[in-house]
């Protein structure tokens, strides 16, 4: 299968895919779900390539793996865990069994408790020592930060609760900057940590507690914990009724649908949070039932495999023409790279192909004035994934929104069409001639034939955000299955954590001579500089 795909790619690599693109192809090489459209027609995937890709996907056993995931089997084999973040949004669905036990009553119960707390914070029923809660500070990192941070920004038009702040970095600048603008007497601190051991979060949580303790008599009363280590959260001093637990079948980077989403729920309210869950559930139902050709996560994943593993493009850019999705690239960096940035396959062998690509991006149009130069004329091809809404949340500025949309469409067209030497010459022939004309024209040539996909939707509502995030989650799963990877562990983050722990006494003054020369030299320099 892989060989067939590589052979097909070799045959068509130089073809200009623009020549394929009539209105029929645009219809055929796109997938819709509700109001969302995924268009992958501006790529070099043709009917033959697509059939081979779908063959690859079928041969990977994806259908069985998908069934196993939704059935609660322990598909996260290195950690012996089920993978059931989808249960967190399965509100209208049936039972979900883990070891024969239905987890849905627990999911519903926790959601109801979250909603009660969110309502109390929003309507003043829950107060700080100095009055109603004005500020919520979510302290968490990685999956305990990126999801609610990204989602709260994305849904800012629905934000009618207290101000929300997010602290992740152990750098005191992060916590210090947030606490400087909060009043301890009216602030609620949410400690979000699945394990309740993460050093950055524990350090920031202790510092926040000390800050609050200096101003109010019972700081623990203004703390909430989100964790699967309920006992550790209680030992930290947070009463059981304000600890929201979740099970080990929710991976950190897949956790914003449950307790980890509490800050976002407080910001936008329980009803909008439920709409977000419904959007995710709609994508789940689609992923489980749509034939591969009409299955959005499957086709998004296959487009990624085509560009990375077959064409050899090492990175992909996520480019939201939707300013409030400004944190989506960072969110996807964890989702995709922590899930599929692996070198060992599920059967313990070194992978024969590259694994997940490097994911990066920025909102358009800002990126246009920064790195798009490389995207258009650099020597490496960067497949681009555009996202764009038909409407913004500023109806009085729809004309300005149309300018945004025009920019988005123009970029994918420019990447595809490029500009030939003849066209470049014609544009400047009135200013240059002879050899200078040729030289100047060469700088204005765009090679084109650069692939992109576009995800278009009516408006960034909670439901649409739910669609989008679940779409990317399932895309990661499909890519992982096709590559033979366990997408749900993350052993690659462990070594650095261990070494940081070992270095703590050294940066505090202990002897550094056992370290390599570079590390010891840096410690020496930093000590002399005031460490
Ligand atoms: O170090 C990586 C990681 O384990 C992520 O997978 C996780 O999202 C993050 O740290 C935070 O972990 P926790 O929620 O347990 O504090």
Short mmCIF file of C-alpha atoms and ligand atoms in Angstrom, two decimals:
data_model
loop_
_atom_site.label_atom_id
_atom_site.label_comp_id
_atom_site.label_asym_id
_atom_site.label_seq_id
_atom_site.Cartn_x
_atom_site.Cartn_y
_atom_site.Cartn_z
CA UNK A 1 0.00 0.00 0.00
CA UNK A 2 2.69 2.49 1.03
CA UNK A 3 4.74 1.46 -2.01
CA UNK A 4 1.77 1.97 -4.31
CA UNK A 5 1.20 5.41 -2.87
CA UNK A 6 4.86 6.38 -3.26
CA UNK A 7 4.84 5.08 -6.85
CA UNK A 8 1.68 7.04 -7.63
CA UNK A 9 3.15 10.15 -6.07
CA UNK A 10 6.30 9.78 -8.18
CA UNK A 11 4.12 9.62 -11.31
CA UNK A 12 2.16 12.79 -10.58
CA UNK A 13 4.50 14.85 -8.39
CA UNK A 14 5.16 17.44 -11.09
CA UNK A 15 1.58 17.74 -12.26
CA UNK A 16 -0.03 21.12 -11.63
CA UNK A 17 -3.10 20.23 -9.64
CA UNK A 18 -4.78 23.45 -10.72
CA UNK A 19 -5.46 21.66 -14.00
CA UNK A 20 -7.70 19.18 -12.14
CA UNK A 21 -9.82 21.80 -10.51
CA UNK A 22 -13.26 22.23 -11.99
CA UNK A 23 -16.45 22.67 -9.96
CA UNK A 24 -17.05 18.92 -9.95
CA UNK A 25 -13.70 18.29 -8.29
CA UNK A 26 -14.43 20.95 -5.69
CA UNK A 27 -17.65 19.11 -4.85
CA UNK A 28 -16.09 15.66 -4.99
CA UNK A 29 -12.98 16.52 -2.98
CA UNK A 30 -14.81 18.06 -0.05
CA UNK A 31 -16.78 16.72 2.89
CA UNK A 32 -19.66 18.41 4.68
CA UNK A 33 -21.17 17.95 8.12
CA UNK A 34 -24.00 20.23 9.19
CA UNK A 35 -22.75 23.70 8.39
CA UNK A 36 -19.07 22.75 8.21
CA UNK A 37 -17.27 22.13 4.93
CA UNK A 38 -13.80 20.58 4.60
CA UNK A 39 -12.38 21.28 1.14
CA UNK A 40 -9.26 19.38 0.11
CA UNK A 41 -9.59 19.97 -3.62
CA UNK A 42 -6.57 22.33 -3.72
CA UNK A 43 -4.17 19.41 -3.26
CA UNK A 44 -2.54 16.98 -5.66
CA UNK A 45 -4.67 14.10 -4.38
CA UNK A 46 -6.59 12.64 -7.30
CA UNK A 47 -9.11 9.80 -7.50
CA UNK A 48 -6.35 7.19 -7.77
CA UNK A 49 -4.38 8.60 -4.87
CA UNK A 50 -7.49 8.90 -2.78
CA UNK A 51 -8.48 5.30 -3.44
CA UNK A 52 -4.99 4.18 -2.43
CA UNK A 53 -5.15 6.28 0.74
CA UNK A 54 -8.52 4.82 1.67
CA UNK A 55 -7.09 1.36 0.99
CA UNK A 56 -4.25 2.17 3.39
CA UNK A 57 -6.72 3.28 6.00
CA UNK A 58 -8.84 0.14 5.62
CA UNK A 59 -5.78 -2.10 5.79
CA UNK A 60 -4.72 -0.41 9.04
CA UNK A 61 -7.77 -1.88 10.77
CA UNK A 62 -9.17 1.55 11.55
CA UNK A 63 -12.79 0.35 11.69
CA UNK A 64 -11.91 -2.20 14.37
CA UNK A 65 -9.74 0.27 16.28
CA UNK A 66 -12.51 2.86 16.19
CA UNK A 67 -15.00 0.30 17.51
CA UNK A 68 -12.53 -0.69 20.23
CA UNK A 69 -12.05 2.93 21.31
CA UNK A 70 -15.78 3.63 21.60
CA UNK A 71 -16.32 0.25 23.31
CA UNK A 72 -13.95 1.26 26.14
CA UNK A 73 -11.21 -1.27 25.30
CA UNK A 74 -7.78 -0.40 26.69
CA UNK A 75 -6.39 0.86 23.39
CA UNK A 76 -3.79 2.98 25.21
CA UNK A 77 -1.73 -0.13 25.59
CA UNK A 78 1.45 1.24 27.15
CA UNK A 79 -0.54 2.73 30.01
CA UNK A 80 -3.25 0.06 30.05
CA UNK A 81 -6.04 2.63 29.73
CA UNK A 82 -9.27 3.04 27.82
CA UNK A 83 -9.65 6.17 25.68
CA UNK A 84 -13.08 7.64 26.26
CA UNK A 85 -12.98 11.42 26.19
CA UNK A 86 -15.93 11.02 23.82
CA UNK A 87 -18.01 9.86 26.83
CA UNK A 88 -17.69 13.37 28.29
CA UNK A 89 -19.86 14.69 25.44
CA UNK A 90 -22.10 11.67 24.98
CA UNK A 91 -24.96 13.38 26.81
CA UNK A 92 -27.79 12.17 24.58
CA UNK A 93 -26.23 8.80 23.83
CA UNK A 94 -26.43 5.42 25.44
CA UNK A 95 -24.27 3.73 28.06
CA UNK A 96 -20.49 3.67 27.72
CA UNK A 97 -18.91 0.66 29.37
CA UNK A 98 -15.48 0.33 30.93
CA UNK A 99 -14.91 -3.15 32.33
CA UNK A 100 -18.65 -3.72 32.07
CA UNK A 101 -19.56 -0.64 34.13
CA UNK A 102 -21.47 2.27 32.57
CA UNK A 103 -19.45 5.46 33.09
CA UNK A 104 -22.23 7.82 31.96
CA UNK A 105 -23.96 8.28 35.34
CA UNK A 106 -20.63 9.50 36.76
CA UNK A 107 -20.06 11.79 33.76
CA UNK A 108 -23.53 13.31 34.12
CA UNK A 109 -23.16 13.72 37.86
CA UNK A 110 -19.82 15.54 37.52
CA UNK A 111 -21.23 17.76 34.78
CA UNK A 112 -24.20 18.66 36.98
CA UNK A 113 -21.84 19.54 39.87
CA UNK A 114 -19.71 21.68 37.54
CA UNK A 115 -22.82 23.44 36.31
CA UNK A 116 -24.02 24.13 39.84
CA UNK A 117 -20.65 25.64 40.75
CA UNK A 118 -20.47 27.64 37.52
CA UNK A 119 -23.95 29.06 38.12
CA UNK A 120 -23.10 29.94 41.70
CA UNK A 121 -19.92 31.74 40.64
CA UNK A 122 -21.74 33.56 37.86
CA UNK A 123 -24.80 34.65 39.87
CA UNK A 124 -22.96 35.56 43.05
CA UNK A 125 -24.19 32.56 45.05
CA UNK A 126 -20.58 31.61 45.62
CA UNK A 127 -18.68 34.55 47.06
CA UNK A 128 -15.14 35.30 48.02
CA UNK A 129 -14.24 36.83 51.37
CA UNK A 130 -14.78 40.27 49.86
CA UNK A 131 -17.89 39.69 47.74
CA UNK A 132 -18.95 38.11 44.44
CA UNK A 133 -16.22 36.46 42.37
CA UNK A 134 -14.78 38.91 39.85
CA UNK A 135 -11.81 36.86 38.60
CA UNK A 136 -11.14 33.19 37.95
CA UNK A 137 -7.51 32.02 37.70
CA UNK A 138 -6.98 28.61 36.06
CA UNK A 139 -3.61 27.21 37.07
CA UNK A 140 -2.64 24.27 34.87
CA UNK A 141 -0.27 23.38 32.06
CA UNK A 142 -0.40 21.39 28.81
CA UNK A 143 -3.79 19.75 28.49
CA UNK A 144 -4.89 21.39 31.73
CA UNK A 145 -4.38 24.82 30.19
CA UNK A 146 -4.40 24.83 26.41
CA UNK A 147 -7.98 23.63 25.89
CA UNK A 148 -9.85 25.97 28.24
CA UNK A 149 -7.54 28.85 27.30
CA UNK A 150 -8.09 28.30 23.59
CA UNK A 151 -11.85 27.73 24.01
CA UNK A 152 -12.42 30.74 26.27
CA UNK A 153 -10.77 32.99 23.72
CA UNK A 154 -12.59 31.34 20.82
CA UNK A 155 -15.95 31.91 22.49
CA UNK A 156 -15.25 35.42 23.78
CA UNK A 157 -18.53 36.74 22.30
CA UNK A 158 -20.36 34.41 24.72
CA UNK A 159 -18.23 35.38 27.72
CA UNK A 160 -20.61 36.95 30.22
CA UNK A 161 -19.16 35.50 33.45
CA UNK A 162 -16.27 36.81 35.55
CA UNK A 163 -12.89 37.55 34.02
CA UNK A 164 -10.80 34.41 33.37
CA UNK A 165 -7.03 34.23 33.54
CA UNK A 166 -4.76 31.32 32.69
CA UNK A 167 -1.42 30.61 34.34
CA UNK A 168 0.73 27.78 33.02
CA UNK A 169 4.44 28.60 33.14
CA UNK A 170 6.53 28.03 36.26
CA UNK A 171 8.19 31.32 35.34
CA UNK A 172 7.02 33.61 38.17
CA UNK A 173 6.32 36.23 35.52
CA UNK A 174 3.22 34.27 34.53
CA UNK A 175 1.54 33.96 37.93
CA UNK A 176 2.92 37.30 39.10
CA UNK A 177 1.42 39.13 36.15
CA UNK A 178 -2.03 37.65 36.74
CA UNK A 179 -2.11 38.07 40.53
CA UNK A 180 -1.10 41.70 40.12
CA UNK A 181 -4.47 42.43 38.48
CA UNK A 182 -6.64 40.29 40.81
CA UNK A 183 -8.09 40.98 44.25
CA UNK A 184 -7.53 37.95 46.51
CA UNK A 185 -10.82 38.64 48.28
CA UNK A 186 -12.87 38.16 45.09
CA UNK A 187 -10.75 35.65 43.13
CA UNK A 188 -11.46 31.97 42.58
CA UNK A 189 -8.39 29.81 41.87
CA UNK A 190 -8.87 26.63 39.88
CA UNK A 191 -6.01 24.15 40.19
CA UNK A 192 -6.25 22.01 37.07
CA UNK A 193 -4.01 18.98 37.04
CA UNK A 194 -4.96 15.48 36.03
CA UNK A 195 -2.17 13.98 38.11
CA UNK A 196 -1.95 16.74 40.73
CA UNK A 197 1.82 16.25 40.71
CA UNK A 198 2.96 18.45 37.82
CA UNK A 199 5.72 20.60 39.27
CA UNK A 200 4.78 23.82 37.46
CA UNK A 201 1.15 23.62 38.54
CA UNK A 202 1.87 22.57 42.10
CA UNK A 203 4.41 25.36 42.49
CA UNK A 204 2.04 28.00 41.11
CA UNK A 205 -0.88 26.63 43.15
CA UNK A 206 1.13 26.85 46.39
CA UNK A 207 2.23 30.39 45.54
CA UNK A 208 -1.36 31.41 44.76
CA UNK A 209 -2.53 29.93 48.04
CA UNK A 210 0.11 31.89 49.94
CA UNK A 211 -0.95 35.08 48.10
CA UNK A 212 -4.56 34.52 49.01
CA UNK A 213 -3.74 33.39 52.55
CA UNK A 214 -2.06 36.72 53.20
CA UNK A 215 -5.36 38.49 52.52
CA UNK A 216 -8.23 36.20 53.49
CA UNK A 217 -8.84 33.95 56.49
CA UNK A 218 -9.81 30.78 54.61
CA UNK A 219 -8.03 30.67 51.24
CA UNK A 220 -9.00 27.02 50.67
CA UNK A 221 -12.62 28.13 50.37
CA UNK A 222 -11.72 30.04 47.19
CA UNK A 223 -9.90 27.12 45.60
CA UNK A 224 -11.30 24.46 43.27
CA UNK A 225 -9.43 21.38 42.00
CA UNK A 226 -9.87 19.52 38.71
CA UNK A 227 -8.05 16.22 38.85
CA UNK A 228 -8.21 12.46 38.64
CA UNK A 229 -6.10 12.37 41.83
CA UNK A 230 -8.94 13.42 44.11
CA UNK A 231 -7.08 12.42 47.29
CA UNK A 232 -4.05 14.57 46.41
CA UNK A 233 -6.31 17.55 45.70
CA UNK A 234 -7.93 17.16 49.11
CA UNK A 235 -4.54 16.82 50.76
CA UNK A 236 -3.67 20.20 49.20
CA UNK A 237 -6.50 21.65 51.27
CA UNK A 238 -9.41 21.76 48.85
CA UNK A 239 -12.66 20.42 50.28
CA UNK A 240 -14.19 17.37 48.57
CA UNK A 241 -17.23 19.28 47.33
CA UNK A 242 -14.98 21.55 45.28
CA UNK A 243 -12.89 18.75 43.77
CA UNK A 244 -14.05 17.64 40.33
CA UNK A 245 -12.61 14.29 39.44
CA UNK A 246 -12.26 12.49 36.15
CA UNK A 247 -11.08 9.05 35.23
CA UNK A 248 -7.82 7.86 33.72
CA UNK A 249 -9.62 7.20 30.43
CA UNK A 250 -9.51 10.95 29.73
CA UNK A 251 -6.09 11.95 28.40
CA UNK A 252 -4.81 15.40 29.40
CA UNK A 253 -4.85 16.80 25.86
CA UNK A 254 -8.37 15.44 25.30
CA UNK A 255 -9.79 16.75 28.57
CA UNK A 256 -11.38 20.13 27.89
CA UNK A 257 -14.82 18.50 27.55
CA UNK A 258 -14.95 17.59 31.26
CA UNK A 259 -13.84 19.21 34.52
CA UNK A 260 -10.77 20.76 32.87
CA UNK A 261 -13.26 22.92 30.93
CA UNK A 262 -14.65 24.46 34.12
CA UNK A 263 -13.06 27.90 33.64
CA UNK A 264 -14.51 28.05 30.13
CA UNK A 265 -17.91 26.98 31.48
CA UNK A 266 -17.80 29.73 34.10
CA UNK A 267 -16.92 32.22 31.37
CA UNK A 268 -19.62 31.29 28.84
CA UNK A 269 -22.23 29.63 31.07
CA UNK A 270 -23.43 26.03 31.29
CA UNK A 271 -25.87 26.28 28.37
CA UNK A 272 -23.19 27.37 25.93
CA UNK A 273 -20.82 24.75 27.32
CA UNK A 274 -23.44 22.11 26.61
CA UNK A 275 -23.72 23.41 23.05
CA UNK A 276 -19.95 22.91 22.75
CA UNK A 277 -20.39 19.32 23.98
CA UNK A 278 -23.20 18.76 21.48
CA UNK A 279 -20.93 19.95 18.67
CA UNK A 280 -18.30 17.41 19.71
CA UNK A 281 -20.90 14.64 19.96
CA UNK A 282 -22.19 15.43 16.45
CA UNK A 283 -18.67 14.96 15.09
CA UNK A 284 -18.37 11.67 17.01
CA UNK A 285 -21.59 10.35 15.47
CA UNK A 286 -20.39 11.39 12.02
CA UNK A 287 -16.97 9.79 12.56
CA UNK A 288 -18.58 6.52 13.65
CA UNK A 289 -21.04 6.21 10.80
CA UNK A 290 -20.00 8.09 7.65
CA UNK A 291 -18.30 6.07 4.91
CA UNK A 292 -14.61 6.91 4.67
CA UNK A 293 -15.02 8.99 1.53
CA UNK A 294 -17.58 11.20 3.27
CA UNK A 295 -15.95 11.01 6.68
CA UNK A 296 -14.41 14.36 7.61
CA UNK A 297 -11.85 13.21 10.21
CA UNK A 298 -10.77 10.34 7.96
CA UNK A 299 -10.29 12.56 4.92
CA UNK A 300 -8.53 15.28 6.95
CA UNK A 301 -6.20 12.59 8.31
CA UNK A 302 -5.54 11.10 4.87
CA UNK A 303 -4.74 14.54 3.50
CA UNK A 304 -2.20 14.89 6.32
CA UNK A 305 -0.69 11.47 5.59
CA UNK A 306 -0.45 12.31 1.91
CA UNK A 307 1.40 15.54 2.56
CA UNK A 308 3.71 14.31 5.32
CA UNK A 309 4.44 10.63 4.77
CA UNK A 310 3.97 10.47 0.99
CA UNK A 311 5.02 13.92 -0.28
CA UNK A 312 7.59 14.38 2.49
CA UNK A 313 6.48 17.84 3.68
CA UNK A 314 7.78 17.99 7.24
CA UNK A 315 5.45 20.62 8.68
CA UNK A 316 1.91 21.81 8.34
CA UNK A 317 0.61 25.28 9.08
CA UNK A 318 -2.75 25.86 10.76
CA UNK A 319 -3.95 29.28 9.68
CA UNK A 320 -7.23 30.43 11.19
CA UNK A 321 -8.79 33.43 9.46
CA UNK A 322 -10.70 33.80 12.68
CA UNK A 323 -8.83 35.89 15.20
CA UNK A 324 -10.43 34.24 18.20
CA UNK A 325 -8.90 30.93 17.14
CA UNK A 326 -5.53 32.51 17.88
CA UNK A 327 -4.65 29.76 20.36
CA UNK A 328 -5.79 26.91 18.10
CA UNK A 329 -2.31 26.31 16.63
CA UNK A 330 -0.82 26.00 20.14
CA UNK A 331 -3.67 23.73 21.19
CA UNK A 332 -3.12 21.54 18.12
CA UNK A 333 0.61 21.45 18.73
CA UNK A 334 -0.03 19.48 21.90
CA UNK A 335 -2.94 17.49 20.51
CA UNK A 336 -1.10 16.38 17.39
CA UNK A 337 2.56 16.39 18.38
CA UNK A 338 2.20 14.90 21.86
CA UNK A 339 -0.12 12.26 20.41
CA UNK A 340 1.69 11.28 17.23
CA UNK A 341 5.26 12.53 17.67
CA UNK A 342 6.52 9.00 18.27
CA UNK A 343 9.24 6.77 16.83
CA UNK A 344 8.12 3.36 18.07
CA UNK A 345 5.05 1.61 16.73
CA UNK A 346 2.49 -0.20 18.83
CA UNK A 347 4.29 -3.49 18.29
CA UNK A 348 7.54 -2.06 19.69
CA UNK A 349 9.38 -1.60 16.38
CA UNK A 350 11.07 1.55 15.10
CA UNK A 351 8.65 3.18 12.65
CA UNK A 352 9.44 2.70 8.99
CA UNK A 353 7.89 6.08 8.10
CA UNK A 354 8.03 9.55 9.60
CA UNK A 355 5.46 10.06 12.34
CA UNK A 356 3.46 13.20 12.99
CA UNK A 357 4.45 16.43 11.26
CA UNK A 358 5.52 19.63 12.99
CA UNK A 359 2.40 21.74 13.47
CA UNK A 360 2.57 25.50 13.69
CA UNK A 361 0.61 28.57 12.75
CA UNK A 362 -0.84 31.97 13.51
CA UNK A 363 -4.07 33.69 12.66
CA UNK A 364 -4.35 35.21 9.20
CA UNK A 365 -3.96 37.97 8.18
CA UNK A 366 -1.14 38.57 10.68
CA UNK A 367 0.87 35.66 9.32
CA UNK A 368 0.62 37.12 5.82
CA UNK A 369 2.85 39.98 6.94
CA UNK A 370 5.34 37.67 8.60
CA UNK A 371 6.06 34.12 7.46
CA UNK A 372 3.91 33.79 4.32
CA UNK A 373 6.95 34.89 2.32
CA UNK A 374 8.45 31.46 3.03
CA UNK A 375 5.16 29.68 2.40
CA UNK A 376 4.92 31.24 -1.06
CA UNK A 377 8.54 31.38 -2.20
CA UNK A 378 10.62 29.33 0.24
CA UNK A 379 12.34 26.17 -0.90
CA UNK A 380 10.25 23.88 1.31
CA UNK A 381 6.56 23.24 0.75
CA UNK A 382 4.32 23.88 3.74
CA UNK A 383 0.82 22.41 3.35
CA UNK A 384 -1.55 25.02 4.77
CA UNK A 385 -4.78 24.36 6.63
CA UNK A 386 -7.02 27.42 6.48
CA UNK A 387 -10.06 27.95 8.69
CA UNK A 388 -12.64 30.60 7.92
CA UNK A 389 -16.13 31.62 9.05
CA UNK A 390 -18.82 33.09 6.80
CA UNK A 391 -19.76 35.55 9.52
CA UNK A 392 -17.98 37.07 12.46
CA UNK A 393 -19.60 38.25 15.67
CA UNK A 394 -19.53 41.89 14.62
CA UNK A 395 -22.56 42.17 12.28
CA UNK A 396 -22.00 45.90 11.92
CA UNK A 397 -18.55 45.12 10.47
CA UNK A 398 -19.50 42.40 7.99
CA UNK A 399 -17.83 44.35 5.17
CA UNK A 400 -14.58 44.17 7.08
CA UNK A 401 -15.20 40.47 7.65
CA UNK A 402 -15.56 40.03 3.87
CA UNK A 403 -12.11 41.53 3.47
CA UNK A 404 -10.82 38.86 5.87
CA UNK A 405 -12.52 36.11 3.83
CA UNK A 406 -11.14 37.53 0.58
CA UNK A 407 -7.65 37.34 2.06
CA UNK A 408 -8.12 33.73 3.11
CA UNK A 409 -9.38 32.64 -0.32
CA UNK A 410 -6.69 34.68 -2.05
CA UNK A 411 -3.94 32.90 -0.14
CA UNK A 412 -5.06 29.40 -1.08
CA UNK A 413 -5.52 30.54 -4.70
CA UNK A 414 -2.08 32.16 -4.75
CA UNK A 415 -0.45 29.05 -3.29
CA UNK A 416 -2.06 26.96 -6.00
CA UNK A 417 -1.66 29.23 -9.04
CA UNK A 418 1.63 30.88 -8.34
CA UNK A 419 3.01 33.35 -10.88
CA UNK A 420 5.14 32.37 -13.86
CA UNK A 421 8.24 34.17 -15.14
CA UNK A 422 6.19 35.46 -18.09
CA UNK A 423 3.52 36.85 -15.80
CA UNK A 424 6.12 38.35 -13.49
CA UNK A 425 7.90 39.95 -16.46
CA UNK A 426 4.67 41.41 -17.81
CA UNK A 427 3.96 43.13 -14.50
CA UNK A 428 7.23 45.08 -14.50
CA UNK A 429 8.03 45.42 -18.19
CA UNK A 430 7.28 49.15 -18.02
CA UNK A 431 10.04 49.65 -15.46
CA UNK A 432 12.87 47.33 -16.54
CA UNK A 433 14.24 45.78 -19.68
CA UNK A 434 16.88 43.34 -20.89
CA UNK A 435 18.87 41.32 -18.36
CA UNK A 436 17.66 43.51 -15.50
CA UNK A 437 14.05 42.71 -16.42
CA UNK A 438 14.79 38.97 -16.25
CA UNK A 439 16.63 39.33 -12.96
CA UNK A 440 13.90 41.39 -11.35
CA UNK A 441 11.17 39.11 -12.71
CA UNK A 442 12.81 36.01 -11.20
CA UNK A 443 12.34 37.46 -7.71
CA UNK A 444 8.64 37.93 -8.43
CA UNK A 445 7.99 34.34 -9.53
CA UNK A 446 5.79 32.19 -7.31
CA UNK A 447 6.20 28.47 -8.03
CA UNK A 448 2.60 27.71 -7.02
CA UNK A 449 1.30 24.15 -6.99
CA UNK A 450 1.42 24.38 -3.19
CA UNK A 451 -1.35 22.49 -1.43
CA UNK A 452 -3.85 23.78 1.08
CA UNK A 453 -7.14 22.73 2.62
CA UNK A 454 -9.93 24.97 3.87
CA UNK A 455 -12.33 24.34 6.73
CA UNK A 456 -15.28 26.71 6.29
CA UNK A 457 -18.17 27.19 8.71
CA UNK A 458 -20.99 29.69 9.24
CA UNK A 459 -19.80 31.28 12.49
CA UNK A 460 -17.58 30.37 15.45
CA UNK A 461 -20.35 29.30 17.84
CA UNK A 462 -19.92 26.89 20.76
CA UNK A 463 -21.37 24.09 18.67
CA UNK A 464 -19.06 24.77 15.73
CA UNK A 465 -16.06 24.92 18.06
CA UNK A 466 -17.13 21.51 19.39
CA UNK A 467 -17.27 20.22 15.80
CA UNK A 468 -13.81 21.56 15.05
CA UNK A 469 -12.04 20.26 18.16
CA UNK A 470 -13.58 16.78 17.89
CA UNK A 471 -12.67 16.76 14.19
CA UNK A 472 -9.00 17.33 15.01
CA UNK A 473 -9.08 14.76 17.83
CA UNK A 474 -10.36 12.07 15.49
CA UNK A 475 -7.91 13.13 12.80
CA UNK A 476 -5.08 12.46 15.25
CA UNK A 477 -6.58 9.06 16.06
CA UNK A 478 -6.88 8.09 12.39
CA UNK A 479 -3.34 9.21 11.59
CA UNK A 480 -2.07 7.30 14.63
CA UNK A 481 -3.84 4.09 13.59
CA UNK A 482 -2.59 4.32 10.01
CA UNK A 483 0.96 4.86 11.28
CA UNK A 484 0.63 2.10 13.88
CA UNK A 485 1.19 4.52 16.79
CA UNK A 486 -0.37 4.61 20.25
CA UNK A 487 -1.63 8.23 20.17
CA UNK A 488 -2.54 8.29 23.85
CA UNK A 489 0.71 7.98 25.79
CA UNK A 490 3.47 10.64 26.02
CA UNK A 491 6.67 9.05 27.28
CA UNK A 492 8.71 11.64 25.44
CA UNK A 493 7.99 14.29 28.06
CA UNK A 494 9.42 12.28 30.95
CA UNK A 495 13.20 12.51 30.59
CA UNK A 496 13.30 16.30 30.76
CA UNK A 497 11.07 16.26 33.85
CA UNK A 498 13.41 13.82 35.62
CA UNK A 499 16.50 15.83 34.77
CA UNK A 500 14.85 19.07 35.92
CA UNK A 501 14.18 17.47 39.30
CA UNK A 502 17.79 16.34 39.52
CA UNK A 503 19.02 19.83 38.59
CA UNK A 504 17.00 21.67 41.23
CA UNK A 505 19.57 21.23 44.04
CA UNK A 506 22.34 22.20 41.65
CA UNK A 507 20.73 25.47 40.59
CA UNK A 508 20.10 26.08 44.31
CA UNK A 509 23.83 25.87 45.00
CA UNK A 510 24.94 22.21 45.09
CA UNK A 511 28.07 21.05 43.29
CA UNK A 512 27.62 20.94 39.49
CA UNK A 513 30.85 19.08 38.73
CA UNK A 514 29.04 15.79 38.01
CA UNK A 515 27.26 17.43 35.09
CA UNK A 516 28.49 17.63 31.50
CA UNK A 517 30.78 20.55 30.73
CA UNK A 518 28.14 22.62 28.99
CA UNK A 519 25.55 22.29 31.75
CA UNK A 520 28.12 22.94 34.48
CA UNK A 521 29.41 25.96 32.54
CA UNK A 522 25.93 27.40 32.15
CA UNK A 523 25.20 26.91 35.87
CA UNK A 524 28.48 28.66 36.63
CA UNK A 525 27.63 31.58 34.32
CA UNK A 526 24.09 31.96 35.72
CA UNK A 527 25.39 31.85 39.31
CA UNK A 528 27.87 34.60 38.54
CA UNK A 529 25.02 36.53 36.89
CA UNK A 530 22.80 36.39 39.98
CA UNK A 531 21.06 32.97 40.01
O1 LIG B 1 4.09 16.71 30.57
C1 LIG B 1 3.06 16.42 29.70
C2 LIG B 1 1.75 16.31 30.42
O2 LIG B 1 1.68 15.14 31.12
C3 LIG B 1 0.59 16.46 29.46
O3 LIG B 1 0.28 15.28 28.83
C4 LIG B 1 -0.47 17.01 30.33
O4 LIG B 1 -1.49 17.59 29.57
C5 LIG B 1 0.32 18.00 31.13
O5 LIG B 1 1.57 17.38 31.34
C6 LIG B 1 -0.27 18.41 32.45
O6 LIG B 1 -0.48 17.31 33.27
P1 LIG B 1 -1.40 17.40 34.54
O7 LIG B 1 -2.78 17.74 34.10
O8 LIG B 1 -1.34 16.05 35.19
O9 LIG B 1 -0.87 18.47 35.44
#
